[in-house]
Coordinates of N, CA and C in Angstrom, one line a residue:
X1 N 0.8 -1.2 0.0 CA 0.0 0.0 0.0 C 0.9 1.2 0.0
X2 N 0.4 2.2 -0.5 CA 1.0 3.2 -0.7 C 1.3 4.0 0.4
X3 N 0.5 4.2 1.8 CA 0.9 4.5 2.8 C 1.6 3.8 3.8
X4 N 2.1 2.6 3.2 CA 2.7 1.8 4.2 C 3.9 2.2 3.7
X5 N 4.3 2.9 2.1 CA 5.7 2.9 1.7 C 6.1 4.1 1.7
X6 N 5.2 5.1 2.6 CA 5.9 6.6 2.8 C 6.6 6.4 4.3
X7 N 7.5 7.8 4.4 CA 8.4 7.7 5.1 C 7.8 8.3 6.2
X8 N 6.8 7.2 7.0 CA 5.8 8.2 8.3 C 7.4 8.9 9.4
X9 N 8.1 8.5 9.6 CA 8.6 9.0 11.1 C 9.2 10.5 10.4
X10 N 10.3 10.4 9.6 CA 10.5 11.8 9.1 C 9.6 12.8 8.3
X11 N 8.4 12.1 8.2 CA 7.0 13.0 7.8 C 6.9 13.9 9.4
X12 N 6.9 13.0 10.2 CA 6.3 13.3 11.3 C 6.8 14.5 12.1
X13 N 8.6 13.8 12.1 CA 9.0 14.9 12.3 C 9.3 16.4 11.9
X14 N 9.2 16.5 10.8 CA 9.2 17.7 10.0 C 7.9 18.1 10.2
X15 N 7.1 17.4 10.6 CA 5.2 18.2 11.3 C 5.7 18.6 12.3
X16 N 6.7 18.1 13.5 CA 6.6 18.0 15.0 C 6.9 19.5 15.0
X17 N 8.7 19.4 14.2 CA 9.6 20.9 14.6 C 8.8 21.5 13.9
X18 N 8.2 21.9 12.5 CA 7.2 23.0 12.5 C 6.1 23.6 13.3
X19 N 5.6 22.4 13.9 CA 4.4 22.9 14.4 C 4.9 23.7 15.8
X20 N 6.2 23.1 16.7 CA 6.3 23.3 18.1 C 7.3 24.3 18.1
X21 N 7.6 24.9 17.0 CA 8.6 26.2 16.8 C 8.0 27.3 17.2
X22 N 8.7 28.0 18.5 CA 7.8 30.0 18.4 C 8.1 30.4 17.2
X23 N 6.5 31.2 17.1 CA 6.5 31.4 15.6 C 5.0 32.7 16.0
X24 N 4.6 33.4 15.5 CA 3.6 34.5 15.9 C 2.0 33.6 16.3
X25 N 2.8 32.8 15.1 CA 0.6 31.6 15.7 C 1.3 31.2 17.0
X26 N 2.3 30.6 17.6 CA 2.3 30.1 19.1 C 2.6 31.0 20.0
X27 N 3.3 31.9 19.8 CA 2.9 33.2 20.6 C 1.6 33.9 21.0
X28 N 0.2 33.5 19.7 CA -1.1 34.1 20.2 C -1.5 33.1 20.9
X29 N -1.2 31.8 20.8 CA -2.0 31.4 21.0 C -1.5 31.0 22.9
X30 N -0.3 31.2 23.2 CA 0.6 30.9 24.5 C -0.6 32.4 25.4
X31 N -0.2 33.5 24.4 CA -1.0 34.4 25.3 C -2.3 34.4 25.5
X32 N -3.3 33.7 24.5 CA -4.8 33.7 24.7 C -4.6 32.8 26.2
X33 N -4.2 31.6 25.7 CA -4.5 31.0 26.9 C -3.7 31.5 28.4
X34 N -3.1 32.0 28.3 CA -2.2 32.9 29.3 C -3.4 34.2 30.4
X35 N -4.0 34.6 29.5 CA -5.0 35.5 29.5 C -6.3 35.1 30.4
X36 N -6.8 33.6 28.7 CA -8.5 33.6 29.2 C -8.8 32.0 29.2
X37 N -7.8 31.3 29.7 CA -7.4 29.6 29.5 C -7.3 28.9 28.5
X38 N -7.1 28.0 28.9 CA -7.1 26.9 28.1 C -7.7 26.9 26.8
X39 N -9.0 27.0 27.5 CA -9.8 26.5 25.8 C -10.6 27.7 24.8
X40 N -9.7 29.1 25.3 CA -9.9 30.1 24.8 C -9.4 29.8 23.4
X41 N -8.5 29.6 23.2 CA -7.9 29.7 21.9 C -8.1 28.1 20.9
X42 N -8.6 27.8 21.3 CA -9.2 26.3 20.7 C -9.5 26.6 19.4
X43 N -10.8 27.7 18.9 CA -11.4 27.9 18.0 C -9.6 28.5 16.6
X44 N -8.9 29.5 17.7 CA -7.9 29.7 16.9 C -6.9 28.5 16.5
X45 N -6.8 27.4 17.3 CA -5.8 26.6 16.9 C -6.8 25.5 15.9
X46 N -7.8 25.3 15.9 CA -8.5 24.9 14.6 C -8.7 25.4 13.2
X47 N -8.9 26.8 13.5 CA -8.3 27.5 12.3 C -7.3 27.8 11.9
X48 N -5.9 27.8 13.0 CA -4.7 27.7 12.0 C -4.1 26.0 11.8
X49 N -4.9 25.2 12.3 CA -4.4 23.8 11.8 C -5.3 23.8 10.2
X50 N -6.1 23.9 10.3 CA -7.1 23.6 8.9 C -6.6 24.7 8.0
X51 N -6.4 25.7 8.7 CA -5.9 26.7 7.4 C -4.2 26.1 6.5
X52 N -3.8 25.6 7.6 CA -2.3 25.2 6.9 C -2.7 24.3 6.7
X53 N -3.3 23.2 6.8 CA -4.1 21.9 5.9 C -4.1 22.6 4.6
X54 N -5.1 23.1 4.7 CA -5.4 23.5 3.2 C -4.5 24.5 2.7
X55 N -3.6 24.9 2.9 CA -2.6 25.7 2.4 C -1.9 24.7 1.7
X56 N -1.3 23.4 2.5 CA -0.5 22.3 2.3 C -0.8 21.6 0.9
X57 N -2.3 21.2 1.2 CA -2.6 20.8 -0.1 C -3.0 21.3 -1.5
X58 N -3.5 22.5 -1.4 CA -3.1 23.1 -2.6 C -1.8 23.8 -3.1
X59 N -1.1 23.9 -1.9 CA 0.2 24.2 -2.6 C 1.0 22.6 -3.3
X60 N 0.4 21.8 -2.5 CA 0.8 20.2 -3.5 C 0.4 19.8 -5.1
X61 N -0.8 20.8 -4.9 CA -1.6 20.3 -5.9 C -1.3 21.4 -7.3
X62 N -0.6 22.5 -6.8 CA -0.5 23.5 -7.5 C 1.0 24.0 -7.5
X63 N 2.2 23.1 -7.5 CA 3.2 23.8 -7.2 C 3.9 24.8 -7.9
X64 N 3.7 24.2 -9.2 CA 4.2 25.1 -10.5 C 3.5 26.5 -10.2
X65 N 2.1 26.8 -10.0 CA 1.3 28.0 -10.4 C 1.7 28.7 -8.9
X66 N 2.0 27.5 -7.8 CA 2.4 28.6 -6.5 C 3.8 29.3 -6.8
X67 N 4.8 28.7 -7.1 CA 5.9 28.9 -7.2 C 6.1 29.9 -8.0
X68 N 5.2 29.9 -9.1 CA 5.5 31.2 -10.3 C 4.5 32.6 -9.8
X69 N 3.9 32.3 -8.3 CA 3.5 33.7 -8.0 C 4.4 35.0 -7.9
X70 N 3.3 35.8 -8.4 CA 4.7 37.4 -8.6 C 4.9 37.9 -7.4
X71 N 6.1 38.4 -6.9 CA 6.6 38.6 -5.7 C 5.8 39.5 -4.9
X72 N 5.5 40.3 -5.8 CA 4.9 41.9 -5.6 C 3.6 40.8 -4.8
X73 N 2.9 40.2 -4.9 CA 1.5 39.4 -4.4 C 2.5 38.5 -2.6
X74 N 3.1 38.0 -2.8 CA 3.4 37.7 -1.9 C 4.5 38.6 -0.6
X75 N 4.8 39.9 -1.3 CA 5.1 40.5 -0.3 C 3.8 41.4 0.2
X76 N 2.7 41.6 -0.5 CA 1.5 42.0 0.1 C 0.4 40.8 1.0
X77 N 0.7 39.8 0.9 CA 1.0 38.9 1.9 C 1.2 39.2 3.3
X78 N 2.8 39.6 3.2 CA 3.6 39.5 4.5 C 3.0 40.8 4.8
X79 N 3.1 41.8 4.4 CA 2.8 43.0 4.9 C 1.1 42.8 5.6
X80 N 0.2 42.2 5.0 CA -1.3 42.3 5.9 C -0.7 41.1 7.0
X81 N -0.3 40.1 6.5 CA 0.0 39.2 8.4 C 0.7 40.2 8.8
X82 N 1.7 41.0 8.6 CA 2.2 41.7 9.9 C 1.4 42.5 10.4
X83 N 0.3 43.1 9.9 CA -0.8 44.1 10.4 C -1.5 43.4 10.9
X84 N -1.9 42.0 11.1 CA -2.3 41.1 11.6 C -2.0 40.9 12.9
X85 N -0.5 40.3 13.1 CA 0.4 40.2 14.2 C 0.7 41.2 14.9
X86 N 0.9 42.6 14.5 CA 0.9 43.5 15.1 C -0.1 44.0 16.2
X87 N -1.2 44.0 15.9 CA -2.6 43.9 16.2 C -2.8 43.4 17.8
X88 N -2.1 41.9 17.7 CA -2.1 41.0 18.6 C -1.3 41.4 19.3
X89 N 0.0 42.2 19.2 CA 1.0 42.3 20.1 C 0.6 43.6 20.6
X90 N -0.7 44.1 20.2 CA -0.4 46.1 20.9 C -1.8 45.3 21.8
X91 N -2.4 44.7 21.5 CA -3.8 44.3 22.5 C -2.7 43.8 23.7
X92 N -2.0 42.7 23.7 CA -1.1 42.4 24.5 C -0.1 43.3 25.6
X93 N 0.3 44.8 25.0 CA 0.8 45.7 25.6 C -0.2 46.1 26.1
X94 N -1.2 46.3 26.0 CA -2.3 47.1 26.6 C -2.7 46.3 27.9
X95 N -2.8 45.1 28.2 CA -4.0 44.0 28.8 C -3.2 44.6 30.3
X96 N -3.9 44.5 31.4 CA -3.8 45.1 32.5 C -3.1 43.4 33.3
X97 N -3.6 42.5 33.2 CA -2.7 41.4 33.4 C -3.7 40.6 34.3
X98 N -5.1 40.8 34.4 CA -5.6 40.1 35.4 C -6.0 38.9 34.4
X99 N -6.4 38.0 35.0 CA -7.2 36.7 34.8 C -8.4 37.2 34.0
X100 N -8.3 36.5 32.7 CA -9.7 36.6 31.9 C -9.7 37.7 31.7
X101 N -8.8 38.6 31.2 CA -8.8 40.3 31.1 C -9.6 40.8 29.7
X102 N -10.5 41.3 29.4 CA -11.2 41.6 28.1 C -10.2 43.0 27.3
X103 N -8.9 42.9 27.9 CA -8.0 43.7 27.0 C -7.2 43.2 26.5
X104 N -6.9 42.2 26.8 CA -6.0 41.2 25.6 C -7.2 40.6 24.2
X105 N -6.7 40.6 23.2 CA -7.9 40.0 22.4 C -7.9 37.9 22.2
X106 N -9.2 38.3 22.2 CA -9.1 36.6 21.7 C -9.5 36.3 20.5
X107 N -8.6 35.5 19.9 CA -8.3 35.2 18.4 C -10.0 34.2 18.0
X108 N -10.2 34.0 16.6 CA -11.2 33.4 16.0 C -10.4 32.2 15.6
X109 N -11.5 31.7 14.9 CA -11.4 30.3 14.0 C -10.6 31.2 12.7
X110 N -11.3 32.4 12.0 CA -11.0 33.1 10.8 C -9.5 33.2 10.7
X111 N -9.6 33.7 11.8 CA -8.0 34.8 12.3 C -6.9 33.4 12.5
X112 N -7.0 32.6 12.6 CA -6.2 31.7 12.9 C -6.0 30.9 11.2
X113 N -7.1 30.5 10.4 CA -7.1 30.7 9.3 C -6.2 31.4 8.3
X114 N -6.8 32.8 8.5 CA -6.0 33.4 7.4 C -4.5 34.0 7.9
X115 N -4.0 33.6 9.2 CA -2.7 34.1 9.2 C -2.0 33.4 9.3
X116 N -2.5 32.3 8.7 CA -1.5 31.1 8.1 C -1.2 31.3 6.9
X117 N -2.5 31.5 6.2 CA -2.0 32.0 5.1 C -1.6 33.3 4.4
X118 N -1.0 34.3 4.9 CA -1.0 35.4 5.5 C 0.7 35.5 5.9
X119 N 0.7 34.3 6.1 CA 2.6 34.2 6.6 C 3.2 33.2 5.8
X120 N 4.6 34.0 5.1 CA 5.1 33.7 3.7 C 5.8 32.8 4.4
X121 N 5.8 32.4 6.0 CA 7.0 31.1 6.4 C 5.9 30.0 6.4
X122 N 4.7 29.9 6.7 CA 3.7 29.1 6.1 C 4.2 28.2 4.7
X123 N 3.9 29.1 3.4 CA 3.8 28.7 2.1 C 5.6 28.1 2.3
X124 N 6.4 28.7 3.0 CA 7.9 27.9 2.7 C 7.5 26.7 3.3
X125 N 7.4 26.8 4.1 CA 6.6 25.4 5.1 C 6.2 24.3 3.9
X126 N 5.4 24.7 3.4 CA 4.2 23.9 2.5 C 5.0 23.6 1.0
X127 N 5.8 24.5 0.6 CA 6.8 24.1 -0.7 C 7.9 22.8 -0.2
X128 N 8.2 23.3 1.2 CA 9.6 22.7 1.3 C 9.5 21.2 1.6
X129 N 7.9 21.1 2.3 CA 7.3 19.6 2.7 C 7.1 19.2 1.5
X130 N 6.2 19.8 0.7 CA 6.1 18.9 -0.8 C 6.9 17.9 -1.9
X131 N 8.1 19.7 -1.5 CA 9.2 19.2 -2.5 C 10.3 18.2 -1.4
X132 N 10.4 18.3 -0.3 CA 11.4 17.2 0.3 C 10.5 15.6 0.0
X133 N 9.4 15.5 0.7 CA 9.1 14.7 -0.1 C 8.4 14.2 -1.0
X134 N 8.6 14.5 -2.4 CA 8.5 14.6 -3.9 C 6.9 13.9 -3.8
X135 N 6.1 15.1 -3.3 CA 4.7 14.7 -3.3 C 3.9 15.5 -4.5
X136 N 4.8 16.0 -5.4 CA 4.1 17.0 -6.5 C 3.5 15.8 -7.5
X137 N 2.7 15.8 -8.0 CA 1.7 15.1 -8.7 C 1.3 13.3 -8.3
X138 N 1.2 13.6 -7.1 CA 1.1 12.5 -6.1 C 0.2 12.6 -5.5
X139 N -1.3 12.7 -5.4 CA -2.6 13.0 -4.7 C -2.6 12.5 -3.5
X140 N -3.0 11.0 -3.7 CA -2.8 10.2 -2.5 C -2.2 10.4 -1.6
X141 N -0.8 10.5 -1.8 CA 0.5 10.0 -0.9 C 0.1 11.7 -0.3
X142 N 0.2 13.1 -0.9 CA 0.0 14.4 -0.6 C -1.0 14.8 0.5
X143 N -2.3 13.7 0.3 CA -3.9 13.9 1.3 C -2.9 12.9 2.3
X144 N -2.7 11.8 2.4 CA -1.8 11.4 3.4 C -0.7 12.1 4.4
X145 N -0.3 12.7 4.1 CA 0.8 13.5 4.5 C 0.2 14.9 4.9
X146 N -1.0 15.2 4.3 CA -1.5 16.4 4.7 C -2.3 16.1 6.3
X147 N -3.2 15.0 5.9 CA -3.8 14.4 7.1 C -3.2 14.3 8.8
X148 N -1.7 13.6 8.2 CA -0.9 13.6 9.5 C -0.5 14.6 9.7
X149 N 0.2 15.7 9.0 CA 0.4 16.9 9.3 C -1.1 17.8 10.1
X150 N -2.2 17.5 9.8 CA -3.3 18.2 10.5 C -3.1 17.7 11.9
X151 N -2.8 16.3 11.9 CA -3.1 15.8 13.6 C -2.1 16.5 14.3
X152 N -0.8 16.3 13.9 CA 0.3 16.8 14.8 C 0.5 18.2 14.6
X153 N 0.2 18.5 13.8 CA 0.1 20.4 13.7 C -0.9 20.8 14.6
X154 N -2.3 20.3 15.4 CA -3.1 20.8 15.8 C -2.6 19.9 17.2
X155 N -2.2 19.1 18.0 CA -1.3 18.8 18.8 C -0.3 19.3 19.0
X156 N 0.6 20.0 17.9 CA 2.0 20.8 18.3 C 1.4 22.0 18.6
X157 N 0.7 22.8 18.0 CA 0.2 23.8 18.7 C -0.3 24.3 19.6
X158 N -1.5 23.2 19.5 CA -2.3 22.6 21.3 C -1.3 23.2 22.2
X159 N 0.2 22.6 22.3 CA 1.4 22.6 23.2 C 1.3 23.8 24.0
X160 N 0.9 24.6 22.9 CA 1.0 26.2 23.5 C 0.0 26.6 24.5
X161 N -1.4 26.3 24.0 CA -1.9 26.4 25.2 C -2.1 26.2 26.4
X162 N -1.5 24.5 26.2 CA -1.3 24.0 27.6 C -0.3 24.7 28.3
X163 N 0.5 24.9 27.6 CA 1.9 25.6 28.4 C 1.4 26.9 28.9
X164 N 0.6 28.1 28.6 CA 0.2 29.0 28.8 C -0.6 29.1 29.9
X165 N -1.4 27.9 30.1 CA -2.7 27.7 31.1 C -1.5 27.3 32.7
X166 N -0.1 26.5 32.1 CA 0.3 25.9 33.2 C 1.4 26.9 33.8
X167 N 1.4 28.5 33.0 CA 2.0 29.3 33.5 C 1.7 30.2 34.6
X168 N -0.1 30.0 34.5 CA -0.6 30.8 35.2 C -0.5 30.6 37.0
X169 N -0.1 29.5 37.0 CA 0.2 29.1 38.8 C 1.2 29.6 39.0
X170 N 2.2 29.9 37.8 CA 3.4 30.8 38.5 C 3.1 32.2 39.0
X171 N 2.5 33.0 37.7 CA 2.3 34.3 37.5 C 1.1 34.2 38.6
X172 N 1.4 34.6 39.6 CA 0.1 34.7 40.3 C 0.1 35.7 40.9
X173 N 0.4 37.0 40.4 CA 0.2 38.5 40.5 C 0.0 39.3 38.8
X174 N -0.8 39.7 38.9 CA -1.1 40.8 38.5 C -0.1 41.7 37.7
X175 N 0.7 41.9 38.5 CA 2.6 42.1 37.9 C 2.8 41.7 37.1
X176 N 2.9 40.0 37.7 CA 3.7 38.9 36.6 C 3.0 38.5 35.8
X177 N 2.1 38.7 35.1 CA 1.4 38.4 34.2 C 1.2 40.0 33.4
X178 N 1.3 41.2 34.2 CA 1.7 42.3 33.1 C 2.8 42.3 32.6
X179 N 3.8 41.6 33.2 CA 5.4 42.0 32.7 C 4.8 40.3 32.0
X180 N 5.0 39.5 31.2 CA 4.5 38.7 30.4 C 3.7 39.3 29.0
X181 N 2.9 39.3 29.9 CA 2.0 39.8 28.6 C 3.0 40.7 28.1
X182 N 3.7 41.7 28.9 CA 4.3 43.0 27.4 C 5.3 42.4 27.3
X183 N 5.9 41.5 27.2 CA 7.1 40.4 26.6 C 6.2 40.0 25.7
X184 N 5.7 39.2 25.7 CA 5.1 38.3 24.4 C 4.2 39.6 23.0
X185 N 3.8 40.9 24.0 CA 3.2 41.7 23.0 C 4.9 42.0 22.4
X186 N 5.7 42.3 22.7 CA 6.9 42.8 22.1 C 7.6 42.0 21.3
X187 N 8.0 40.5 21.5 CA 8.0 39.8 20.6 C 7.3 40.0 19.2
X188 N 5.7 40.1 19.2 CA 5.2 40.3 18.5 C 5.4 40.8 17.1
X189 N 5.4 42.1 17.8 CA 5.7 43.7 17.3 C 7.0 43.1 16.6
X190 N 7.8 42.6 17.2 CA 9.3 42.7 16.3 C 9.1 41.7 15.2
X191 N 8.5 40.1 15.9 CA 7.8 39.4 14.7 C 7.6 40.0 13.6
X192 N 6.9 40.7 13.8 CA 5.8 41.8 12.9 C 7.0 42.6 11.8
X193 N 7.3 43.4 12.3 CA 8.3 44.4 11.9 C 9.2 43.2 11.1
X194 N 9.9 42.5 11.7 CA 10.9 42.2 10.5 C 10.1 40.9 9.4
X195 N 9.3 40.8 9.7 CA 8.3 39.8 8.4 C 8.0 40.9 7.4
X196 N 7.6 42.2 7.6 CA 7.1 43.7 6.9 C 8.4 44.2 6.7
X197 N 9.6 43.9 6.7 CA 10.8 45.1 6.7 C 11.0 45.3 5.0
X198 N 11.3 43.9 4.6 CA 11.9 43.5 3.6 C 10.5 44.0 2.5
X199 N 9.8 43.1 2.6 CA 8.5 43.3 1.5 C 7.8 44.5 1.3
X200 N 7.8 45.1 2.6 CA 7.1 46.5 2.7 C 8.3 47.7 1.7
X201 N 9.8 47.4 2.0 CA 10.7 48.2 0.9 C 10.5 48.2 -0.5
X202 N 10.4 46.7 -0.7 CA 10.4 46.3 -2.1 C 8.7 46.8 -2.9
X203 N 7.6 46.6 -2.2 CA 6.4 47.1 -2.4 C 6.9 49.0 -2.5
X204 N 7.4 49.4 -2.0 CA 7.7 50.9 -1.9 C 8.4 51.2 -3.5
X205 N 10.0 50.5 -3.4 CA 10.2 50.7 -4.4 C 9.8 50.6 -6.0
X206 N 8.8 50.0 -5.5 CA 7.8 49.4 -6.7 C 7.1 50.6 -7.3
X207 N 6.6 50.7 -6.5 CA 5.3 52.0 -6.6 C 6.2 53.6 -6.9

């Protein structure tokens, strides 16, 4: 069978370190649950597992037409995820630091969605799986690999929220959870800034 003759453990791994890398989706989603628990950001880590699902597979299914996209489109891309990310990181500077604070924002199903696709390390993500393993005009073996990539992408990121919920017995002032939160909003912001640095010049010198 054809799924008995792919290479599950190095599939797997290449799901694991993608998914469990800081990266701006595990940053929102460390602070949602940091904020408003656990299963605050549930709806967001289903939307950015399914969004990179389906980013995966049509970039499988289309790699020629992704690849020949014009740059000028994918640095307008990076530039709306960083107004995206950004977003997240000034709610974050703002939040006063208590428990369940309605000044930090909480992310959607949508928002978790589109800033997957939205972030041009995403689409490298999704070329570099394809092409490492030569899934381009391979359907089958491609929905396979996509599949397992949904479980453990939505498990590796999970990670974050558990980790967030199990920070809150440390932070157990008000303080320590304001000085957090404006760490992780500042992260953000720089996230932000150097994903917009490059594309946002080249979109300039364009125009």
């Amino acid at each position: 069978m054809p799924f008995l003759s792919m290479p599950l453990l190095p599939m797997a791994l290449f799901a694991a370190s993608l998914s469990l890398a800081p990266g701006p989706v595990n940053l929102i989603i460390l602070s949602t649950a940091l904020n408003h628990g656990v299963r605050a950001p549930l709806r967001f880590i289903t939307g950015a597992t399914l969004g990179f699902t389906a980013l995966l597979v049509l970039t499988g299914l289309g790699l020629s037409a992704t690849q020949a996209l014009a740059q000028s489109w994918m640095d307008l891309l990076s530039c709306i995820g960083a107004a995206v990310i950004l977003y997240f990181g000034y709610g974050l500077l703002r939040a006063e630091g208590t428990l369940d604070t309605h000044d930090a924002p909480i992310p959607g199903f949508w928002q978790g969605a589109a800033l997957q696709w939205l972030n041009p390390k995403a689409w490298i993500a999704c070329l570099s799986g394809v092409a490492l393993f030569n899934l381009q005009g391979r359907t089958l073996e491609l929905l396979q690999f996509s599949t397992l990539y949904c479980v453990i992408c939505f498990c590796g990121i999970g990670a974050w929220a558990v980790l967030g919920h199990n920070l809150t017995r440390w932070l157990d002032t008000a303080r320590k959870r304001r000085a957090l939160n404006a760490t992780l909003g500042t992260c953000l912001i720089l996230l932000a800034l150097s994903l917009a640095a490059a594309p946002a010049q080249r979109l300039l010198t364009v125009s």
